[in-house]
Amino acid sequence: MDSIHDKQAEEDGTLLKKSAESDDSTSIHSDDYADMESTDSGENGSPRYHIANLEPMSEEEKQKERDFRKKLNKVSREIVSDSIHQAVKLIVHRPEYDPNHQEEYLSLSRELMPVVREIARKTLPLLQHEVTAEFARNHYYGSKFQADSVAYRDFRYFAKKRPPTESPGLVVGLRVDESASMAGFGRLEAAKRAVIAVYEFCQICNIPILIYGDTADVSRLEQMSIFAYADYDKTDFRDRFRLMGIRARSNNRDGMVLRIMAERLAASPKQTKLLMSISDGQPKAMEDYTGSLAIQDMQQTIAEYERKGIKFLAAAIGQDKDVISQIYGGERFLDITNLNELPSKLVRIISRYL
């Protein structure tokens, strides 16, 4: 995948530290996040943070959440109704906002946000151009040559006329494996840092985003569990705190959640649709969703939705990297050896699709 290999040397050495050239006083951030940032500075000149005083959800808001959860369950079951997952007992959860997650969120985000803002500052002018341009940029062929794209060395040097029905821009889906093995070796915290970075970058750049976690085999009555932490059909400031509810749970039925998220993205009017998966292991769920059956299901799902315009990327952070690479293919595979690099790598990849 061009977005993985472009500027690989630059990305491989990128840790989450703010560069010396970045502007400490930059105002590029989401308005909601700004509510949590004080104008006071700490000893090193960085901003201090405080806990946002969020009001409890009203009864009306709680009812809207329940209605939205019911809608997500209905839609998700319809999506898999003609697949091998049709008989699997699925429950889509809309995790409740937990005030206790605010401290964890702010602790993890302090280091991340300066880097996210820096990448966003460089990206926003490109995004503005994409929205207003008569031509859609970054194509392998077209009627207009773009000299400035040659620097990327990805052969997408042309622009072409945008059809009247084609909506510019990007929509992103981020799937997080919540299998039990995510509990070890710092993987869970790495996943949380990554989702914070991706979520906040998408908020700054006004990119619609889905962030779903999933696990399997919680019980006989709940064979597949999906956790809708952030959904572009119902955005909420509290979503950033819901993300801290991601945790290691049970097994994983990857193909089912990929199908549900891919179908949601495919229905978006956005021109570019990117679905990323953070996982530490190969698919394995009861009764027999494992081995060749699971691999074949995932590969068929990827092939089916690539024909519908979905671009897949797997970020492998565990011991089954070879199997994950086999499932997704080398061009869709990102080997994360250093977990500290995961947030910045994902954000930079997203920025390349704009």
Tab-separated table of C-alpha atoms in Angstrom:
chain	number	residue	atom	x	y	z
A	1	MET	CA	0.000	0.000	0.000
A	2	ASP	CA	1.418	3.333	-1.042
A	3	SER	CA	0.482	5.038	2.200
A	4	ILE	CA	2.496	2.534	4.185
A	5	HIS	CA	5.690	2.570	2.199
A	6	ASP	CA	5.848	6.283	1.403
A	7	LYS	CA	8.405	8.081	3.502
A	8	GLN	CA	9.002	4.827	5.408
A	9	ALA	CA	12.365	5.922	6.691
A	10	GLU	CA	10.784	9.018	8.189
A	11	GLU	CA	7.960	7.113	9.847
A	12	ASP	CA	10.099	4.259	11.183
A	13	GLY	CA	11.976	6.600	13.452
A	14	THR	CA	9.007	8.675	14.519
A	15	LEU	CA	8.229	8.548	18.213
A	16	LEU	CA	5.636	10.672	19.910
A	17	LYS	CA	7.775	13.674	20.683
A	18	LYS	CA	7.058	17.181	19.539
A	19	SER	CA	9.592	18.429	17.025
A	20	ALA	CA	11.694	21.494	17.720
A	21	GLU	CA	10.155	23.334	14.772
A	22	SER	CA	6.565	22.963	15.946
A	23	ASP	CA	4.777	25.979	17.361
A	24	ASP	CA	4.019	25.605	21.067
A	25	SER	CA	1.260	28.176	20.785
A	26	THR	CA	-0.568	26.535	17.884
A	27	SER	CA	-4.324	26.815	18.101
A	28	ILE	CA	-5.064	23.839	15.866
A	29	HIS	CA	-7.187	21.504	17.920
A	30	SER	CA	-10.798	20.542	18.239
A	31	ASP	CA	-13.002	23.030	20.040
A	32	ASP	CA	-14.131	20.345	22.428
A	33	TYR	CA	-10.587	19.410	23.366
A	34	ALA	CA	-9.794	23.054	23.954
A	35	ASP	CA	-12.337	23.047	26.767
A	36	MET	CA	-10.011	20.756	28.708
A	37	GLU	CA	-6.849	22.788	28.181
A	38	SER	CA	-5.807	25.612	30.441
A	39	THR	CA	-4.042	28.742	29.243
A	40	ASP	CA	-1.617	28.319	32.147
A	41	SER	CA	1.757	26.786	31.379
A	42	GLY	CA	3.755	24.243	33.292
A	43	GLU	CA	7.437	24.401	34.138
A	44	ASN	CA	8.496	23.266	30.679
A	45	GLY	CA	6.164	25.684	28.882
A	46	SER	CA	3.626	23.028	27.930
A	47	PRO	CA	-0.057	23.612	28.671
A	48	ARG	CA	-1.597	22.296	31.864
A	49	TYR	CA	-4.757	20.244	31.676
A	50	HIS	CA	-7.781	20.003	33.872
A	51	ILE	CA	-10.790	17.732	34.010
A	52	ALA	CA	-13.729	19.046	32.044
A	53	ASN	CA	-16.795	19.527	34.230
A	54	LEU	CA	-19.235	17.522	32.163
A	55	GLU	CA	-22.864	17.520	33.115
A	56	PRO	CA	-24.486	14.101	33.608
A	57	MET	CA	-26.539	12.936	30.663
A	58	SER	CA	-30.148	14.030	30.788
A	59	GLU	CA	-32.961	11.505	30.533
A	60	GLU	CA	-33.596	12.698	26.989
A	61	GLU	CA	-29.951	12.100	26.072
A	62	LYS	CA	-30.032	8.663	27.663
A	63	GLN	CA	-33.120	7.771	25.638
A	64	LYS	CA	-31.426	8.923	22.439
A	65	GLU	CA	-28.458	6.716	23.297
A	66	ARG	CA	-30.741	3.721	23.807
A	67	ASP	CA	-32.485	4.403	20.489
A	68	PHE	CA	-29.160	4.701	18.710
A	69	ARG	CA	-27.923	1.449	20.217
A	70	LYS	CA	-31.066	-0.327	19.001
A	71	LYS	CA	-30.498	1.108	15.537
A	72	LEU	CA	-26.882	-0.094	15.492
A	73	ASN	CA	-27.976	-3.584	16.517
A	74	LYS	CA	-30.611	-3.733	13.786
A	75	VAL	CA	-28.313	-2.439	11.059
A	76	SER	CA	-25.409	-4.675	12.074
A	77	ARG	CA	-27.538	-7.827	12.116
A	78	GLU	CA	-28.912	-6.981	8.687
A	79	ILE	CA	-25.403	-6.557	7.293
A	80	VAL	CA	-24.326	-10.087	8.309
A	81	SER	CA	-27.682	-11.747	7.574
A	82	ASP	CA	-26.427	-13.333	4.346
A	83	SER	CA	-22.931	-14.243	5.556
A	84	ILE	CA	-21.459	-17.163	7.482
A	85	HIS	CA	-22.091	-15.093	10.625
A	86	GLN	CA	-25.872	-14.971	10.183
A	87	ALA	CA	-26.577	-17.367	13.073
A	88	VAL	CA	-24.104	-15.743	15.467
A	89	LYS	CA	-25.799	-14.027	18.400
A	90	LEU	CA	-24.618	-10.435	18.148
A	91	ILE	CA	-24.984	-7.534	20.564
A	92	VAL	CA	-23.761	-4.049	19.717
A	93	HIS	CA	-23.029	-2.023	22.836
A	94	ARG	CA	-22.880	1.733	23.102
A	95	PRO	CA	-20.564	2.012	26.131
A	96	GLU	CA	-21.727	4.489	28.725
A	97	TYR	CA	-19.630	7.525	29.442
A	98	ASP	CA	-17.629	6.879	32.588
A	99	PRO	CA	-16.293	9.972	34.421
A	100	ASN	CA	-13.509	7.810	35.847
A	101	HIS	CA	-12.082	7.483	32.352
A	102	GLN	CA	-11.335	11.203	32.110
A	103	GLU	CA	-8.159	10.996	34.173
A	104	GLU	CA	-6.825	8.124	32.099
A	105	TYR	CA	-7.697	9.910	28.875
A	106	LEU	CA	-5.962	13.131	29.896
A	107	SER	CA	-2.921	11.248	31.155
A	108	LEU	CA	-2.462	9.411	27.850
A	109	SER	CA	-3.341	12.386	25.642
A	110	ARG	CA	-0.872	14.905	27.107
A	111	GLU	CA	2.029	13.475	25.145
A	112	LEU	CA	-0.014	12.718	22.047
A	113	MET	CA	-1.807	15.980	21.344
A	114	PRO	CA	1.196	18.149	20.392
A	115	VAL	CA	2.170	15.607	17.728
A	116	VAL	CA	-1.401	15.219	16.505
A	117	ARG	CA	-1.742	18.994	16.176
A	118	GLU	CA	1.539	19.279	14.354
A	119	ILE	CA	0.522	16.692	11.761
A	120	ALA	CA	-2.907	18.311	11.466
A	121	ARG	CA	-1.387	21.742	10.904
A	122	LYS	CA	0.496	20.398	7.907
A	123	THR	CA	-2.527	18.470	6.666
A	124	LEU	CA	-5.319	21.044	6.883
A	125	PRO	CA	-4.155	23.160	3.908
A	126	LEU	CA	-4.173	20.019	1.747
A	127	LEU	CA	-7.633	19.131	2.998
A	128	GLN	CA	-8.948	22.608	2.215
A	129	HIS	CA	-7.530	22.340	-1.291
A	130	GLU	CA	-9.129	18.923	-1.777
A	131	VAL	CA	-12.543	20.206	-0.766
A	132	THR	CA	-12.481	23.251	-3.019
A	133	ALA	CA	-10.553	21.941	-6.012
A	134	GLU	CA	-12.286	21.237	-9.289
A	135	PHE	CA	-10.000	18.238	-9.745
A	136	ALA	CA	-9.607	15.233	-7.444
A	137	ARG	CA	-5.913	14.843	-6.637
A	138	ASN	CA	-3.598	11.852	-6.202
A	139	HIS	CA	-4.625	9.520	-9.031
A	140	TYR	CA	-2.486	7.176	-11.088
A	141	TYR	CA	-3.960	8.639	-14.256
A	142	GLY	CA	-5.941	11.713	-15.207
A	143	SER	CA	-6.097	14.816	-17.362
A	144	LYS	CA	-3.996	17.122	-15.182
A	145	PHE	CA	-0.385	16.523	-14.112
A	146	GLN	CA	0.535	17.568	-10.546
A	147	ALA	CA	4.238	18.337	-10.285
A	148	ASP	CA	4.044	18.760	-6.507
A	149	SER	CA	2.986	15.116	-6.095
A	150	VAL	CA	6.181	13.754	-7.637
A	151	ALA	CA	7.972	14.211	-4.319
A	152	TYR	CA	5.890	11.403	-2.802
A	153	ARG	CA	7.207	8.844	-5.348
A	154	ASP	CA	3.934	6.908	-5.256
A	155	PHE	CA	3.083	7.401	-8.976
A	156	ARG	CA	-0.160	9.218	-8.095
A	157	TYR	CA	0.880	12.273	-10.083
A	158	PHE	CA	-2.401	13.149	-11.768
A	159	ALA	CA	-5.728	14.822	-11.045
A	160	LYS	CA	-8.999	14.076	-12.765
A	161	LYS	CA	-12.357	15.752	-13.033
A	162	ARG	CA	-14.586	14.903	-10.106
A	163	PRO	CA	-18.014	13.479	-11.058
A	164	PRO	CA	-20.936	15.613	-9.843
A	165	THR	CA	-22.077	12.831	-7.490
A	166	GLU	CA	-18.662	12.210	-5.946
A	167	SER	CA	-18.107	13.687	-2.506
A	168	PRO	CA	-14.512	14.685	-1.782
A	169	GLY	CA	-12.801	13.808	1.437
A	170	LEU	CA	-12.199	10.812	3.635
A	171	VAL	CA	-14.096	8.580	6.044
A	172	VAL	CA	-12.186	6.373	8.507
A	173	GLY	CA	-13.035	3.225	10.406
A	174	LEU	CA	-10.773	1.970	13.205
A	175	ARG	CA	-11.355	-1.512	14.575
A	176	VAL	CA	-9.687	-2.551	17.843
A	177	ASP	CA	-9.211	-6.207	18.740
A	178	GLU	CA	-10.354	-6.674	22.350
A	179	SER	CA	-9.306	-10.299	22.683
A	180	ALA	CA	-7.849	-11.552	25.972
A	181	SER	CA	-4.286	-11.589	24.657
A	182	MET	CA	-4.335	-7.796	24.295
A	183	ALA	CA	-3.758	-7.620	28.060
A	184	GLY	CA	-0.079	-8.479	27.751
A	185	PHE	CA	3.114	-6.676	26.766
A	186	GLY	CA	1.671	-3.156	26.850
A	187	ARG	CA	-0.621	-3.794	23.871
A	188	LEU	CA	-3.778	-2.460	25.482
A	189	GLU	CA	-2.234	0.899	26.367
A	190	ALA	CA	-0.695	1.113	22.888
A	191	ALA	CA	-4.132	0.559	21.371
A	192	LYS	CA	-5.673	3.240	23.582
A	193	ARG	CA	-2.958	5.740	22.671
A	194	ALA	CA	-3.532	4.959	19.003
A	195	VAL	CA	-7.293	5.457	19.148
A	196	ILE	CA	-6.859	8.761	21.009
A	197	ALA	CA	-4.452	10.016	18.337
A	198	VAL	CA	-6.653	8.890	15.462
A	199	TYR	CA	-9.846	10.197	17.067
A	200	GLU	CA	-8.429	13.645	17.848
A	201	PHE	CA	-6.769	13.975	14.435
A	202	CYS	CA	-10.077	13.182	12.751
A	203	GLN	CA	-11.874	15.705	14.964
A	204	ILE	CA	-9.399	18.440	14.031
A	205	CYS	CA	-9.676	17.657	10.318
A	206	ASN	CA	-13.454	17.059	10.387
A	207	ILE	CA	-13.054	13.489	9.157
A	208	PRO	CA	-16.039	11.225	9.932
A	209	ILE	CA	-14.870	8.260	11.998
A	210	LEU	CA	-16.082	4.947	13.392
A	211	ILE	CA	-14.132	3.424	16.276
A	212	TYR	CA	-15.371	-0.040	17.203
A	213	GLY	CA	-13.937	-2.648	19.541
A	214	ASP	CA	-14.979	-6.275	19.456
A	215	THR	CA	-14.692	-9.624	21.172
A	216	ALA	CA	-16.363	-13.025	20.877
A	217	ASP	CA	-17.777	-15.747	23.103
A	218	VAL	CA	-18.707	-13.687	26.145
A	219	SER	CA	-21.606	-16.088	26.676
A	220	ARG	CA	-23.847	-18.477	24.750
A	221	LEU	CA	-26.380	-15.693	24.382
A	222	GLU	CA	-23.726	-13.178	23.300
A	223	GLN	CA	-21.406	-14.885	20.847
A	224	MET	CA	-20.226	-11.623	19.304
A	225	SER	CA	-19.864	-8.292	21.083
A	226	ILE	CA	-19.193	-4.989	19.339
A	227	PHE	CA	-18.514	-1.782	21.269
A	228	ALA	CA	-19.397	1.387	19.357
A	229	TYR	CA	-17.092	3.881	21.050
A	230	ALA	CA	-17.357	6.567	18.358
A	231	ASP	CA	-19.788	6.692	15.452
A	232	TYR	CA	-20.134	9.483	12.910
A	233	ASP	CA	-23.900	9.031	12.874
A	234	LYS	CA	-24.048	10.224	16.484
A	235	THR	CA	-21.092	12.303	17.567
A	236	ASP	CA	-20.662	13.171	21.215
A	237	PHE	CA	-17.927	14.974	23.140
A	238	ARG	CA	-18.007	12.110	25.630
A	239	ASP	CA	-16.828	9.667	22.942
A	240	ARG	CA	-13.178	10.485	23.656
A	241	PHE	CA	-13.696	9.219	27.211
A	242	ARG	CA	-15.633	6.147	26.094
A	243	LEU	CA	-12.465	5.100	24.275
A	244	MET	CA	-10.834	4.385	27.613
A	245	GLY	CA	-13.292	1.522	28.071
A	246	ILE	CA	-11.310	-0.542	25.555
A	247	ARG	CA	-9.994	-3.629	27.338
A	248	ALA	CA	-8.937	-7.250	26.907
A	249	ARG	CA	-11.964	-9.543	27.022
A	250	SER	CA	-12.315	-12.928	25.282
A	251	ASN	CA	-11.944	-14.381	21.748
A	252	ASN	CA	-12.104	-12.602	18.394
A	253	ARG	CA	-14.290	-13.079	15.298
A	254	ASP	CA	-12.523	-10.593	13.037
A	255	GLY	CA	-14.392	-11.181	9.791
A	256	MET	CA	-17.753	-10.298	11.304
A	257	VAL	CA	-16.780	-6.865	12.615
A	258	LEU	CA	-14.799	-6.077	9.453
A	259	ARG	CA	-17.882	-6.822	7.361
A	260	ILE	CA	-20.117	-4.629	9.512
A	261	MET	CA	-17.706	-1.696	9.538
A	262	ALA	CA	-16.850	-2.026	5.838
A	263	GLU	CA	-20.523	-1.966	4.876
A	264	ARG	CA	-21.046	1.162	6.962
A	265	LEU	CA	-18.104	2.866	5.268
A	266	ALA	CA	-19.203	1.709	1.814
A	267	ALA	CA	-22.501	3.548	2.297
A	268	SER	CA	-20.683	6.821	2.961
A	269	PRO	CA	-20.694	9.429	0.164
A	270	LYS	CA	-17.039	10.215	0.857
A	271	GLN	CA	-14.628	9.521	-1.963
A	272	THR	CA	-11.976	7.686	0.093
A	273	LYS	CA	-12.897	5.029	2.658
A	274	LEU	CA	-10.179	3.656	4.937
A	275	LEU	CA	-10.691	0.769	7.372
A	276	MET	CA	-7.846	0.058	9.796
A	277	SER	CA	-7.597	-2.839	12.238
A	278	ILE	CA	-5.385	-2.994	15.330
A	279	SER	CA	-4.878	-6.614	16.309
A	280	ASP	CA	-2.399	-8.794	18.159
A	281	GLY	CA	-3.543	-12.199	16.948
A	282	GLN	CA	-5.238	-14.300	14.339
A	283	PRO	CA	-9.026	-14.861	14.419
A	284	LYS	CA	-10.281	-17.512	16.818
A	285	ALA	CA	-13.815	-17.983	18.098
A	286	MET	CA	-16.117	-20.845	19.023
A	287	GLU	CA	-17.292	-23.153	17.645
A	288	ASP	CA	-14.978	-23.484	14.662
A	289	TYR	CA	-14.134	-19.929	13.568
A	290	THR	CA	-10.393	-20.455	13.369
A	291	GLY	CA	-7.686	-21.628	11.011
A	292	SER	CA	-8.426	-21.800	7.293
A	293	LEU	CA	-12.157	-21.116	7.711
A	294	ALA	CA	-11.592	-17.817	9.500
A	295	ILE	CA	-8.766	-16.783	7.185
A	296	GLN	CA	-10.861	-17.513	4.113
A	297	ASP	CA	-13.787	-15.521	5.535
A	298	MET	CA	-11.590	-12.507	6.214
A	299	GLN	CA	-9.930	-12.644	2.808
A	300	GLN	CA	-13.297	-12.926	1.070
A	301	THR	CA	-14.601	-9.969	3.083
A	302	ILE	CA	-11.561	-7.864	2.183
A	303	ALA	CA	-11.853	-8.750	-1.518
A	304	GLU	CA	-15.605	-8.070	-1.567
A	305	TYR	CA	-15.345	-4.659	0.011
A	306	GLU	CA	-12.250	-3.595	-1.861
A	307	ARG	CA	-14.441	-3.908	-4.947
A	308	LYS	CA	-16.753	-1.439	-3.213
A	309	GLY	CA	-13.925	1.018	-2.684
A	310	ILE	CA	-12.799	0.188	0.863
A	311	LYS	CA	-9.061	0.404	1.574
A	312	PHE	CA	-7.887	-1.955	4.324
A	313	LEU	CA	-4.894	-1.683	6.616
A	314	ALA	CA	-3.900	-4.080	9.419
A	315	ALA	CA	-1.617	-2.878	12.210
A	316	ALA	CA	-0.162	-6.006	13.816
A	317	ILE	CA	1.081	-5.559	17.376
A	318	GLY	CA	1.435	-9.137	18.613
A	319	GLN	CA	2.865	-12.578	18.060
A	320	ASP	CA	0.766	-13.554	15.021
A	321	LYS	CA	2.212	-10.975	12.621
A	322	ASP	CA	2.991	-13.579	9.950
A	323	VAL	CA	-0.600	-14.851	9.938
A	324	ILE	CA	-2.047	-11.327	9.892
A	325	SER	CA	0.249	-10.447	6.981
A	326	GLN	CA	-0.918	-13.574	5.166
A	327	ILE	CA	-4.568	-12.681	5.730
A	328	TYR	CA	-4.389	-9.046	4.655
A	329	GLY	CA	-1.541	-9.222	2.177
A	330	GLY	CA	1.766	-7.406	2.408
A	331	GLU	CA	0.438	-4.229	0.798
A	332	ARG	CA	-2.204	-3.886	3.548
A	333	PHE	CA	0.019	-4.891	6.455
A	334	LEU	CA	1.810	-2.692	8.975
A	335	ASP	CA	4.271	-4.431	11.322
A	336	ILE	CA	4.435	-2.502	14.596
A	337	THR	CA	7.515	-3.727	16.435
A	338	ASN	CA	7.843	-0.600	18.574
A	339	LEU	CA	4.440	0.042	20.149
A	340	ASN	CA	5.369	3.676	20.828
A	341	GLU	CA	5.292	4.304	17.077
A	342	LEU	CA	1.717	3.086	16.585
A	343	PRO	CA	-0.195	6.366	17.189
A	344	SER	CA	1.971	8.572	14.977
A	345	LYS	CA	2.175	5.956	12.218
A	346	LEU	CA	-1.602	5.627	11.982
A	347	VAL	CA	-2.163	9.384	12.014
A	348	ARG	CA	0.453	9.953	9.314
A	349	ILE	CA	-1.078	7.227	7.171
A	350	ILE	CA	-4.508	8.818	7.473
A	351	SER	CA	-3.070	12.207	6.509
A	352	ARG	CA	-1.661	10.699	3.298
A	353	TYR	CA	-5.159	9.741	2.169
A	354	LEU	CA	-6.380	13.353	2.283
